[in-house]
mmCIF file of C-alpha atoms and ligand atoms in Angstrom:
data_model
loop_
_atom_site.group_PDB
_atom_site.id
_atom_site.type_symbol
_atom_site.label_atom_id
_atom_site.label_comp_id
_atom_site.label_asym_id
_atom_site.label_seq_id
_atom_site.Cartn_x
_atom_site.Cartn_y
_atom_site.Cartn_z
ATOM 1 C CA MET A 1 -21.922 19.796 7.459
ATOM 2 C CA VAL A 2 -20.098 17.886 4.740
ATOM 3 C CA GLU A 3 -19.909 14.778 6.943
ATOM 4 C CA TYR A 4 -23.653 14.989 7.638
ATOM 5 C CA SER A 5 -24.519 15.065 3.946
ATOM 6 C CA ILE A 6 -22.292 12.049 3.288
ATOM 7 C CA VAL A 7 -24.024 10.065 6.053
ATOM 8 C CA MET A 8 -27.368 11.027 4.521
ATOM 9 C CA THR A 9 -26.124 9.704 1.224
ATOM 10 C CA LEU A 10 -25.114 6.448 2.886
ATOM 11 C CA GLU A 11 -28.643 6.155 4.214
ATOM 12 C CA THR A 12 -30.020 6.703 0.719
ATOM 13 C CA ILE A 13 -27.672 4.064 -0.617
ATOM 14 C CA ALA A 14 -28.679 1.601 2.089
ATOM 15 C CA GLU A 15 -32.381 2.315 1.583
ATOM 16 C CA CYS A 16 -32.090 1.707 -2.134
ATOM 17 C CA LEU A 17 -30.129 -1.522 -1.764
ATOM 18 C CA LEU A 18 -32.439 -2.890 0.903
ATOM 19 C CA SER A 19 -35.739 -1.785 -0.607
ATOM 20 C CA GLY A 20 -36.052 -4.841 -2.860
ATOM 21 C CA THR A 21 -37.835 -2.699 -5.447
ATOM 22 C CA ALA A 22 -34.910 -0.711 -6.868
ATOM 23 C CA SER A 23 -34.121 -1.349 -10.536
ATOM 24 C CA GLN A 24 -30.742 -2.776 -11.568
ATOM 25 C CA GLN A 25 -29.968 0.625 -13.047
ATOM 26 C CA ARG A 26 -30.678 2.400 -9.743
ATOM 27 C CA ILE A 27 -28.550 -0.130 -7.846
ATOM 28 C CA ARG A 28 -25.673 0.575 -10.229
ATOM 29 C CA GLU A 29 -26.063 4.302 -9.714
ATOM 30 C CA VAL A 30 -25.989 4.163 -5.923
ATOM 31 C CA LEU A 31 -23.048 1.736 -5.822
ATOM 32 C CA ASP A 32 -21.117 3.862 -8.315
ATOM 33 C CA ASP A 33 -21.931 6.870 -6.172
ATOM 34 C CA TYR A 34 -20.604 5.111 -3.042
ATOM 35 C CA SER A 35 -17.456 4.105 -4.928
ATOM 36 C CA ARG A 36 -16.860 7.655 -6.200
ATOM 37 C CA ARG A 37 -17.350 9.094 -2.723
ATOM 38 C CA CYS A 38 -14.902 6.598 -1.267
ATOM 39 C CA THR A 39 -12.357 7.471 -3.968
ATOM 40 C CA ALA A 40 -12.785 11.195 -3.291
ATOM 41 C CA ILE A 41 -12.107 10.615 0.420
ATOM 42 C CA THR A 42 -9.353 8.010 0.250
ATOM 43 C CA GLY A 43 -7.682 8.466 -3.115
ATOM 44 C CA VAL A 44 -8.095 4.723 -3.832
ATOM 45 C CA VAL A 45 -9.344 4.410 -7.406
ATOM 46 C CA ALA A 46 -11.414 1.312 -8.179
ATOM 47 C CA SER A 47 -9.805 -0.434 -11.119
ATOM 48 C CA ALA A 48 -9.950 -4.008 -12.347
ATOM 49 C CA SER A 49 -6.416 -3.980 -13.644
ATOM 50 C CA PHE A 50 -4.580 -1.154 -11.856
ATOM 51 C CA ASP A 51 -1.006 -2.373 -11.604
ATOM 52 C CA ALA A 52 -2.640 -5.550 -10.407
ATOM 53 C CA TRP A 53 0.307 -7.881 -10.601
ATOM 54 C CA ALA A 54 2.588 -5.461 -8.806
ATOM 55 C CA CYS A 55 0.143 -4.730 -5.984
ATOM 56 C CA ASP A 56 -1.456 -8.134 -5.373
ATOM 57 C CA ALA A 57 -0.071 -9.846 -2.277
ATOM 58 C CA HIS A 58 0.850 -13.477 -2.848
ATOM 59 C CA LEU A 59 0.217 -15.074 0.523
ATOM 60 C CA HIS A 60 0.699 -18.729 1.442
ATOM 61 C CA SER A 61 -3.095 -19.142 1.406
ATOM 62 C CA GLY A 62 -3.822 -17.446 -1.929
ATOM 63 C CA VAL A 63 -3.825 -14.083 -3.626
ATOM 64 C CA ALA A 64 -4.911 -10.988 -1.666
ATOM 65 C CA ILE A 65 -5.868 -8.788 -4.589
ATOM 66 C CA ALA A 66 -4.589 -5.208 -4.752
ATOM 67 C CA PRO A 67 -6.669 -2.516 -2.989
ATOM 68 C CA GLN A 68 -7.683 -0.967 -6.330
ATOM 69 C CA ALA A 69 -8.922 -4.332 -7.598
ATOM 70 C CA ALA A 70 -10.668 -5.051 -4.279
ATOM 71 C CA ALA A 71 -12.396 -1.656 -4.549
ATOM 72 C CA HIS A 72 -13.481 -2.589 -8.071
ATOM 73 C CA CYS A 73 -15.413 -5.617 -6.714
ATOM 74 C CA ILE A 74 -18.212 -3.154 -5.950
ATOM 75 C CA SER A 75 -18.959 -3.077 -9.694
ATOM 76 C CA ASP A 76 -20.028 -6.701 -9.599
ATOM 77 C CA TYR A 77 -23.325 -5.030 -8.802
ATOM 78 C CA ARG A 78 -25.595 -7.973 -8.193
ATOM 79 C CA ARG A 79 -22.971 -9.616 -5.978
ATOM 80 C CA THR A 80 -22.578 -6.454 -3.959
ATOM 81 C CA ALA A 81 -26.299 -5.826 -3.540
ATOM 82 C CA VAL A 82 -27.036 -9.440 -2.560
ATOM 83 C CA PHE A 83 -24.183 -9.505 -0.026
ATOM 84 C CA ILE A 84 -25.221 -6.180 1.513
ATOM 85 C CA ARG A 85 -28.825 -7.383 1.893
ATOM 86 C CA ALA A 86 -27.564 -10.618 3.401
ATOM 87 C CA VAL A 87 -25.314 -8.774 5.866
ATOM 88 C CA HIS A 88 -28.192 -6.521 6.864
ATOM 89 C CA GLU A 89 -30.451 -9.496 7.575
ATOM 90 C CA ALA A 90 -27.705 -11.446 9.339
ATOM 91 C CA ILE A 91 -27.064 -8.484 11.647
ATOM 92 C CA ALA A 92 -30.778 -8.324 12.487
ATOM 93 C CA VAL A 93 -30.915 -12.071 13.212
ATOM 94 C CA GLY A 94 -27.639 -11.936 15.162
ATOM 95 C CA ARG A 95 -28.765 -9.000 17.294
ATOM 96 C CA ARG A 96 -31.973 -10.814 18.209
ATOM 97 C CA ARG A 97 -30.095 -14.034 18.901
ATOM 98 C CA PHE A 98 -27.369 -12.493 21.032
ATOM 99 C CA HIS A 99 -29.406 -9.771 22.716
ATOM 100 C CA PRO A 100 -28.494 -7.901 24.929
ATOM 101 C CA GLY A 101 -25.062 -6.496 24.237
ATOM 102 C CA PRO A 102 -23.276 -5.474 21.080
ATOM 103 C CA LEU A 103 -23.080 -7.989 18.232
ATOM 104 C CA ARG A 104 -19.443 -8.965 17.686
ATOM 105 C CA VAL A 105 -18.789 -8.701 13.939
ATOM 106 C CA LEU A 106 -15.588 -9.729 12.154
ATOM 107 C CA TYR A 107 -15.346 -8.684 8.500
ATOM 108 C CA ALA A 108 -12.297 -10.369 6.974
ATOM 109 C CA GLY A 109 -10.987 -9.108 3.642
ATOM 110 C CA CYS A 110 -12.829 -5.803 3.944
ATOM 111 C CA GLY A 111 -10.886 -4.153 1.108
ATOM 112 C CA PRO A 112 -10.419 -0.363 0.960
ATOM 113 C CA PHE A 113 -14.134 0.514 1.018
ATOM 114 C CA ALA A 114 -15.500 -2.125 3.488
ATOM 115 C CA THR A 115 -18.262 -2.288 0.902
ATOM 116 C CA LEU A 116 -20.344 -5.057 2.433
ATOM 117 C CA LEU A 117 -20.789 -3.336 5.798
ATOM 118 C CA LEU A 118 -19.973 0.376 5.833
ATOM 119 C CA PRO A 119 -22.970 1.530 3.738
ATOM 120 C CA LEU A 120 -25.257 -0.027 6.390
ATOM 121 C CA LEU A 121 -23.679 1.491 9.483
ATOM 122 C CA GLY A 122 -25.787 4.656 9.566
ATOM 123 C CA ALA A 123 -28.700 2.496 10.774
ATOM 124 C CA TYR A 124 -26.949 1.459 14.021
ATOM 125 C CA ARG A 125 -26.177 3.421 17.161
ATOM 126 C CA PRO A 126 -22.679 3.299 18.613
ATOM 127 C CA GLY A 127 -22.488 0.344 20.979
ATOM 128 C CA GLU A 128 -24.896 -1.851 19.011
ATOM 129 C CA LEU A 129 -22.148 -3.479 16.953
ATOM 130 C CA GLU A 130 -18.576 -4.290 17.954
ATOM 131 C CA ILE A 131 -16.792 -4.344 14.612
ATOM 132 C CA VAL A 132 -13.369 -5.562 13.555
ATOM 133 C CA LEU A 133 -12.316 -4.953 9.951
ATOM 134 C CA LEU A 134 -9.416 -7.028 8.752
ATOM 135 C CA ASP A 135 -7.344 -7.055 5.586
ATOM 136 C CA ALA A 136 -3.904 -8.149 4.459
ATOM 137 C CA HIS A 137 -3.239 -4.780 2.780
ATOM 138 C CA ARG A 138 -2.234 -1.840 4.983
ATOM 139 C CA GLU A 139 -3.366 0.560 2.248
ATOM 140 C CA SER A 140 -6.899 -0.870 2.415
ATOM 141 C CA LEU A 141 -7.069 -0.394 6.167
ATOM 142 C CA GLU A 142 -5.772 3.172 5.947
ATOM 143 C CA SER A 143 -8.459 3.814 3.366
ATOM 144 C CA VAL A 144 -11.177 2.318 5.596
ATOM 145 C CA GLU A 145 -9.933 4.356 8.558
ATOM 146 C CA SER A 146 -10.347 7.576 6.590
ATOM 147 C CA LEU A 147 -13.836 6.517 5.512
ATOM 148 C CA ILE A 148 -14.826 5.854 9.128
ATOM 149 C CA GLY A 149 -13.702 9.380 9.977
ATOM 150 C CA ALA A 150 -15.306 11.031 6.954
ATOM 151 C CA PHE A 151 -18.633 9.226 7.451
ATOM 152 C CA GLY A 152 -18.681 10.172 11.143
ATOM 153 C CA PHE A 153 -18.513 6.615 12.465
ATOM 154 C CA GLU A 154 -15.662 7.108 14.998
ATOM 155 C CA ALA A 155 -18.031 6.598 17.939
ATOM 156 C CA HIS A 156 -18.650 3.002 16.788
ATOM 157 C CA GLY A 157 -15.153 2.093 18.024
ATOM 158 C CA ILE A 158 -14.385 0.064 14.897
ATOM 159 C CA ARG A 159 -11.005 -1.689 15.039
ATOM 160 C CA CYS A 160 -9.003 -2.075 11.815
ATOM 161 C CA ILE A 161 -6.446 -4.877 11.866
ATOM 162 C CA GLU A 162 -3.791 -5.708 9.292
ATOM 163 C CA ALA A 163 -3.420 -9.482 9.296
ATOM 164 C CA ASP A 164 -3.471 -12.617 7.206
ATOM 165 C CA ALA A 165 -6.959 -13.931 7.950
ATOM 166 C CA SER A 166 -5.885 -17.515 7.284
ATOM 167 C CA LEU A 167 -3.751 -17.317 10.445
ATOM 168 C CA TYR A 168 -5.463 -14.590 12.475
ATOM 169 C CA GLN A 169 -6.772 -15.444 15.950
ATOM 170 C CA HIS A 170 -9.555 -13.238 17.251
ATOM 171 C CA SER A 171 -9.488 -12.313 20.935
ATOM 172 C CA SER A 172 -13.132 -13.280 21.525
ATOM 173 C CA ALA A 173 -15.485 -15.507 19.524
ATOM 174 C CA PRO A 174 -17.182 -13.423 16.784
ATOM 175 C CA GLN A 175 -20.955 -13.762 16.553
ATOM 176 C CA LEU A 176 -21.040 -12.763 12.884
ATOM 177 C CA ILE A 177 -18.212 -13.406 10.424
ATOM 178 C CA ILE A 178 -18.277 -11.980 6.891
ATOM 179 C CA VAL A 179 -15.774 -13.248 4.320
ATOM 180 C CA GLU A 180 -15.792 -12.585 0.599
ATOM 181 C CA THR A 181 -12.337 -13.376 -0.721
ATOM 182 C CA MET A 182 -13.316 -15.557 -3.629
ATOM 183 C CA GLN A 183 -13.503 -15.902 -7.353
ATOM 184 C CA LYS A 184 -15.568 -18.335 -9.380
ATOM 185 C CA ALA A 185 -14.897 -22.007 -8.645
ATOM 186 C CA LEU A 186 -13.061 -20.922 -5.473
ATOM 187 C CA GLU A 187 -9.930 -20.319 -7.513
ATOM 188 C CA GLN A 188 -6.964 -18.056 -6.733
ATOM 189 C CA GLU A 189 -8.304 -16.184 -3.679
ATOM 190 C CA PRO A 190 -8.218 -17.797 -0.217
ATOM 191 C CA GLN A 191 -11.923 -18.189 0.689
ATOM 192 C CA VAL A 192 -11.456 -21.839 1.663
ATOM 193 C CA ALA A 193 -8.357 -21.252 3.802
ATOM 194 C CA LEU A 194 -9.952 -18.241 5.506
ATOM 195 C CA SER A 195 -13.153 -20.165 6.182
ATOM 196 C CA MET A 196 -11.144 -23.052 7.654
ATOM 197 C CA ASN A 197 -9.373 -20.718 10.062
ATOM 198 C CA LEU A 198 -12.255 -18.399 10.960
ATOM 199 C CA ALA A 199 -15.210 -20.829 11.147
ATOM 200 C CA ARG A 200 -13.686 -22.604 14.129
ATOM 201 C CA GLN A 201 -13.459 -19.267 15.973
ATOM 202 C CA LEU A 202 -17.166 -18.496 15.471
ATOM 203 C CA CYS A 203 -19.248 -18.240 18.644
ATOM 204 C CA ASP A 204 -21.721 -21.094 19.299
ATOM 205 C CA GLY A 205 -24.873 -20.206 17.366
ATOM 206 C CA GLY A 206 -22.927 -17.564 15.428
ATOM 207 C CA ILE A 207 -23.517 -16.695 11.779
ATOM 208 C CA PHE A 208 -20.944 -17.220 9.051
ATOM 209 C CA LEU A 209 -21.414 -15.456 5.699
ATOM 210 C CA PRO A 210 -21.647 -16.859 3.094
ATOM 211 C CA GLN A 211 -23.671 -19.643 4.680
ATOM 212 C CA SER A 212 -22.888 -21.993 1.821
ATOM 213 C CA ILE A 213 -20.794 -22.055 -1.346
ATOM 214 C CA GLU A 214 -21.398 -24.982 -3.659
ATOM 215 C CA VAL A 215 -19.248 -26.008 -6.599
ATOM 216 C CA GLU A 216 -20.750 -28.517 -8.996
ATOM 217 C CA LEU A 217 -19.229 -30.207 -12.028
ATOM 218 C CA GLY A 218 -21.444 -30.374 -15.091
ATOM 219 C CA LEU A 219 -21.718 -30.418 -18.867
ATOM 220 C CA ALA A 220 -23.356 -27.522 -20.702
ATOM 221 C CA HIS A 221 -23.050 -25.276 -23.729
ATOM 222 C CA MET A 222 -21.637 -22.192 -22.107
ATOM 223 C CA ALA A 223 -21.802 -19.784 -25.049
ATOM 224 C CA ASP A 224 -25.506 -20.578 -25.574
ATOM 225 C CA GLU A 225 -26.320 -20.302 -21.892
ATOM 226 C CA SER A 226 -24.391 -17.096 -21.552
ATOM 227 C CA ALA A 227 -26.164 -15.537 -24.543
ATOM 228 C CA ALA A 228 -29.553 -16.659 -23.210
ATOM 229 C CA TYR A 229 -28.775 -15.170 -19.791
ATOM 230 C CA GLU A 230 -27.597 -11.878 -21.342
ATOM 231 C CA HIS A 231 -30.839 -11.717 -23.267
ATOM 232 C CA SER A 232 -33.411 -12.513 -20.577
ATOM 233 C CA HIS A 233 -31.506 -12.481 -17.260
ATOM 234 C CA VAL A 234 -33.119 -15.740 -16.284
ATOM 235 C CA LEU A 235 -31.986 -19.282 -16.775
ATOM 236 C CA ASP A 236 -33.937 -22.305 -15.608
ATOM 237 C CA PRO A 237 -31.483 -25.114 -14.808
ATOM 238 C CA VAL A 238 -34.311 -27.621 -14.310
ATOM 239 C CA GLN A 239 -35.532 -26.970 -17.840
ATOM 240 C CA LEU A 240 -32.012 -27.075 -19.295
ATOM 241 C CA ILE A 241 -31.435 -30.438 -17.641
ATOM 242 C CA ALA A 242 -34.818 -31.794 -18.793
ATOM 243 C CA GLN A 243 -33.980 -30.754 -22.358
ATOM 244 C CA GLY A 244 -30.579 -32.465 -22.154
ATOM 245 C CA ARG A 245 -28.769 -29.174 -22.673
ATOM 246 C CA ARG A 246 -27.172 -29.493 -19.255
ATOM 247 C CA VAL A 247 -25.911 -32.606 -17.533
ATOM 248 C CA PRO A 248 -25.047 -32.296 -13.839
ATOM 249 C CA LEU A 249 -22.168 -34.633 -13.021
ATOM 250 C CA GLY A 250 -21.845 -34.137 -9.270
ATOM 251 C CA ARG A 251 -21.276 -31.730 -6.434
ATOM 252 C CA LEU A 252 -17.585 -31.341 -5.651
ATOM 253 C CA MET A 253 -17.709 -29.035 -2.644
ATOM 254 C CA GLU A 254 -20.095 -27.460 -0.231
ATOM 255 C CA LEU A 255 -18.276 -24.904 1.888
ATOM 256 C CA THR A 256 -20.165 -24.000 5.065
ATOM 257 C CA ALA A 257 -18.947 -23.045 8.530
ATOM 258 C CA LEU A 258 -19.506 -26.658 9.563
ATOM 259 C CA SER A 259 -17.717 -28.254 6.612
ATOM 260 C CA ALA A 260 -14.867 -25.720 6.832
ATOM 261 C CA LYS A 261 -14.192 -26.785 10.425
ATOM 262 C CA SER A 262 -13.705 -30.400 9.431
ATOM 263 C CA LEU A 263 -11.617 -29.801 6.291
ATOM 264 C CA SER A 264 -8.236 -29.596 8.071
ATOM 265 C CA ALA A 265 -8.589 -33.230 9.100
ATOM 266 C CA ARG A 266 -8.754 -34.172 5.391
ATOM 267 C CA GLU A 267 -5.717 -32.113 4.280
ATOM 268 C CA ARG A 268 -2.735 -34.002 3.008
ATOM 269 C CA PRO A 269 0.598 -32.401 2.135
ATOM 270 C CA VAL A 270 1.805 -32.340 -1.477
ATOM 271 C CA GLY A 271 5.054 -30.844 -2.697
ATOM 272 C CA ALA A 272 7.664 -29.045 -0.675
ATOM 273 C CA ASP A 273 6.243 -25.515 -0.670
ATOM 274 C CA GLY A 274 3.529 -26.025 1.923
ATOM 275 C CA GLU A 275 0.756 -26.923 -0.513
ATOM 276 C CA THR A 276 -1.870 -29.341 0.701
ATOM 277 C CA LEU A 277 -4.647 -31.232 -1.027
ATOM 278 C CA LEU A 278 -8.205 -31.999 -0.013
ATOM 279 C CA GLU A 279 -9.616 -35.016 -1.792
ATOM 280 C CA LEU A 280 -13.122 -34.225 -2.967
ATOM 281 C CA GLY A 281 -14.024 -37.590 -4.405
ATOM 282 C CA ARG A 282 -14.644 -39.377 -7.671
ATOM 283 C CA ILE A 283 -17.230 -38.419 -10.265
ATOM 284 C CA ASP A 284 -18.466 -41.059 -12.693
ATOM 285 C CA ILE A 285 -19.155 -39.853 -16.214
ATOM 286 C CA PRO A 286 -22.458 -41.146 -17.614
ATOM 287 C CA THR A 287 -22.986 -41.991 -21.259
ATOM 288 C CA VAL A 288 -24.155 -38.783 -22.899
ATOM 289 C CA PRO A 289 -24.869 -38.514 -26.646
ATOM 290 C CA ASP A 290 -22.434 -36.095 -28.359
ATOM 291 C CA ILE A 291 -20.560 -35.617 -25.089
ATOM 292 C CA GLU A 292 -17.665 -34.007 -26.966
ATOM 293 C CA THR A 293 -19.869 -31.049 -27.949
ATOM 294 C CA TYR A 294 -20.364 -29.953 -24.309
ATOM 295 C CA ASP A 295 -18.184 -27.712 -22.205
ATOM 296 C CA VAL A 296 -17.060 -29.243 -18.930
ATOM 297 C CA LEU A 297 -17.885 -26.584 -16.370
ATOM 298 C CA LEU A 298 -17.575 -25.800 -12.694
ATOM 299 C CA PHE A 299 -20.741 -24.102 -11.469
ATOM 300 C CA THR A 300 -20.504 -21.957 -8.341
ATOM 301 C CA ARG A 301 -23.622 -21.135 -6.313
ATOM 302 C CA ILE A 302 -23.648 -19.040 -3.187
ATOM 303 C CA GLN A 303 -26.236 -18.872 -0.449
ATOM 304 C CA VAL A 304 -25.038 -15.716 1.259
ATOM 305 C CA PHE A 305 -27.724 -15.730 3.956
ATOM 306 C CA GLY A 306 -31.239 -17.155 3.917
ATOM 307 C CA GLU A 307 -32.923 -16.262 0.653
ATOM 308 C CA HIS A 308 -30.047 -14.021 -0.485
ATOM 309 C CA CYS A 309 -28.382 -16.187 -3.108
ATOM 310 C CA LEU A 310 -26.219 -15.858 -6.206
ATOM 311 C CA ASN A 311 -26.796 -18.428 -8.906
ATOM 312 C CA ASP A 312 -25.215 -19.270 -12.276
ATOM 313 C CA TYR A 313 -24.273 -16.192 -14.346
ATOM 314 C CA GLU A 314 -25.704 -13.751 -11.776
ATOM 315 C CA SER A 315 -22.294 -12.371 -10.758
ATOM 316 C CA GLU A 316 -18.628 -12.559 -11.671
ATOM 317 C CA ILE A 317 -18.060 -14.963 -8.816
ATOM 318 C CA THR A 318 -20.821 -17.337 -9.943
ATOM 319 C CA LEU A 319 -19.942 -17.451 -13.633
ATOM 320 C CA PRO A 320 -19.358 -21.042 -14.751
ATOM 321 C CA ALA A 321 -15.648 -21.805 -15.165
ATOM 322 C CA ARG A 322 -14.388 -23.980 -18.009
ATOM 323 C CA CYS A 323 -12.252 -26.979 -17.001
ATOM 324 C CA LEU A 324 -9.503 -26.689 -19.553
ATOM 325 C CA ASP A 325 -7.077 -29.173 -18.075
ATOM 326 C CA LEU A 326 -9.177 -32.276 -18.770
ATOM 327 C CA PRO A 327 -8.911 -34.444 -21.883
ATOM 328 C CA PRO A 328 -12.193 -34.970 -23.814
ATOM 329 C CA LEU A 329 -14.576 -36.926 -21.579
ATOM 330 C CA ARG A 330 -15.993 -40.354 -22.371
ATOM 331 C CA GLY A 331 -18.933 -42.110 -20.740
ATOM 332 C CA GLY A 332 -17.834 -44.794 -18.286
ATOM 333 C CA GLU A 333 -14.730 -42.905 -17.204
ATOM 334 C CA SER A 334 -14.268 -41.252 -13.833
ATOM 335 C CA ILE A 335 -12.785 -37.984 -12.695
ATOM 336 C CA LEU A 336 -10.830 -37.587 -9.481
ATOM 337 C CA ALA A 337 -11.433 -34.186 -7.913
ATOM 338 C CA SER A 338 -9.267 -32.450 -5.316
ATOM 339 C CA TYR A 339 -8.953 -28.978 -3.875
ATOM 340 C CA GLN A 340 -5.428 -27.614 -3.791
ATOM 341 C CA LEU A 341 -4.710 -25.267 -0.885
ATOM 342 C CA GLY A 342 -1.690 -22.983 -1.073
ATOM 343 C CA GLY A 343 -0.467 -19.930 -2.942
ATOM 344 C CA TYR A 344 -2.836 -20.603 -5.871
ATOM 345 C CA PRO A 345 -5.862 -22.432 -4.457
ATOM 346 C CA ARG A 346 -8.081 -24.233 -6.947
ATOM 347 C CA ILE A 347 -10.034 -27.346 -7.796
ATOM 348 C CA THR A 348 -7.969 -29.851 -9.745
ATOM 349 C CA LEU A 349 -9.508 -32.589 -11.865
ATOM 350 C CA GLN A 350 -7.841 -35.668 -13.168
ATOM 351 C CA ALA A 351 -9.325 -38.196 -15.592
ATOM 352 C CA SER A 352 -9.134 -41.729 -14.263
ATOM 353 C CA SER A 353 -9.912 -44.566 -16.655
ATOM 354 C CA GLY A 354 -10.613 -47.153 -13.930
ATOM 355 C CA VAL A 355 -14.146 -48.525 -13.653
ATOM 356 C CA SER A 356 -15.454 -46.886 -10.562
ATOM 357 C CA SER A 357 -18.812 -48.208 -9.466
ATOM 358 C CA GLY A 358 -19.032 -50.486 -6.479
ATOM 359 C CA ASP A 359 -15.407 -50.314 -5.337
HETATM 360 C C1 SAM B 1 -12.466 -9.856 -3.417
HETATM 361 S S1 SAM B 1 -11.873 -8.576 -2.365
HETATM 362 C C2 SAM B 1 -13.367 -8.151 -1.564
HETATM 363 C C3 SAM B 1 -13.385 -6.754 -1.009
HETATM 364 C C4 SAM B 1 -14.689 -6.402 -0.272
HETATM 365 N N1 SAM B 1 -14.882 -7.271 0.879
HETATM 366 C C5 SAM B 1 -15.881 -6.537 -1.171
HETATM 367 O O1 SAM B 1 -16.609 -7.522 -1.046
HETATM 368 O O2 SAM B 1 -16.091 -5.674 -2.015
HETATM 369 C C6 SAM B 1 -10.997 -9.562 -1.191
HETATM 370 C C7 SAM B 1 -10.255 -8.796 -0.092
HETATM 371 O O3 SAM B 1 -9.726 -9.778 0.792
HETATM 372 C C8 SAM B 1 -8.409 -9.427 1.154
HETATM 373 N N2 SAM B 1 -7.674 -10.656 1.470
HETATM 374 C C9 SAM B 1 -7.371 -11.673 0.639
HETATM 375 N N3 SAM B 1 -6.672 -12.600 1.288
HETATM 376 C C10 SAM B 1 -6.562 -12.191 2.559
HETATM 377 C C11 SAM B 1 -5.950 -12.739 3.710
HETATM 378 N N4 SAM B 1 -5.317 -13.921 3.691
HETATM 379 N N5 SAM B 1 -6.018 -12.046 4.856
HETATM 380 C C12 SAM B 1 -6.643 -10.855 4.908
HETATM 381 N N6 SAM B 1 -7.237 -10.285 3.844
HETATM 382 C C13 SAM B 1 -7.197 -10.940 2.685
HETATM 383 C C14 SAM B 1 -7.851 -8.722 -0.065
HETATM 384 O O4 SAM B 1 -6.757 -7.900 0.310
HETATM 385 C C15 SAM B 1 -9.078 -7.950 -0.557
HETATM 386 O O5 SAM B 1 -9.137 -6.707 0.046
#
């Protein structure tokens, strides 16, 4: 009886998230409710800072954040709602594309609540999806296993695997891969390394979520933009650019399943501890009046699936990131951009005074 009422609640949660008409407040309420229910079942308490340094796993591909911190990701409400809608639509497209037979789904970095998939499962019959949940933390998988039991999803035959997803080899080609192991500007967590390993295992015609993650370098006044976004929850980049309040400098990365597959060929080793570097290219700095008054920012934009996107300021993982390691910029200079893969993945920028055009 208790299990039945929890499944009903999952359906309510899914309905609300997928309806497209729910207010932000209502979305918060249902996600908080899901989080509380998961905590009551598993004992994992969502917390941004719970003993984080002690419980994070420092893997060769980046930081696998502690289960409590991974659970807390649910409170990045817009992120969570957009990803869940995207997963729902991707499953529908995948099931049509690969009909008949179960859709093979791999969810890497599921965390302790498998937040991006579990709330949707009530809508599928056993046998319609063949699901593998994967995480580097045993505690997260134990948590997910108890949720599967408590929600009455045992008949779905979900497999939970403890593995480093940057090395993991799946036994058959997944038709849908879901990966959200990232922070803004693709720093610290191993989204790039996981995408490089998993995208090449995707079935032909398969779907990889997010479909695209773009990081762009630009100049802007972050405090002003942030205040404007807080106030109205909209920001029109086209208008900001037209008014000279933003200056796009260039796209540094576009991470898709296709680009991820070709990145290994561009890796070059640096240092002795297994770190490698991907050269992203050179950005020329234009002459901009009062350039020293701007922040130099990395903008992250995510197309999770189709129209389900996260743009500047809309989530923690698409907040602009300040580039603090650059000297003040001057027009006519160039910046060399690279992506460092390893224990602390991140974009690195280096000012280069050489004249760059035409060579
Ligand atoms: C940002 S949390 C996201 C949790 C959940 N998917 C969500 O969206 O709410 C990232 C998760 O990925 C896992 N993770 C990070 N690196 C990993 C790796 N190399 N292999 C497997 N899991 C990893 C972490 O342990 C953590 O649970």
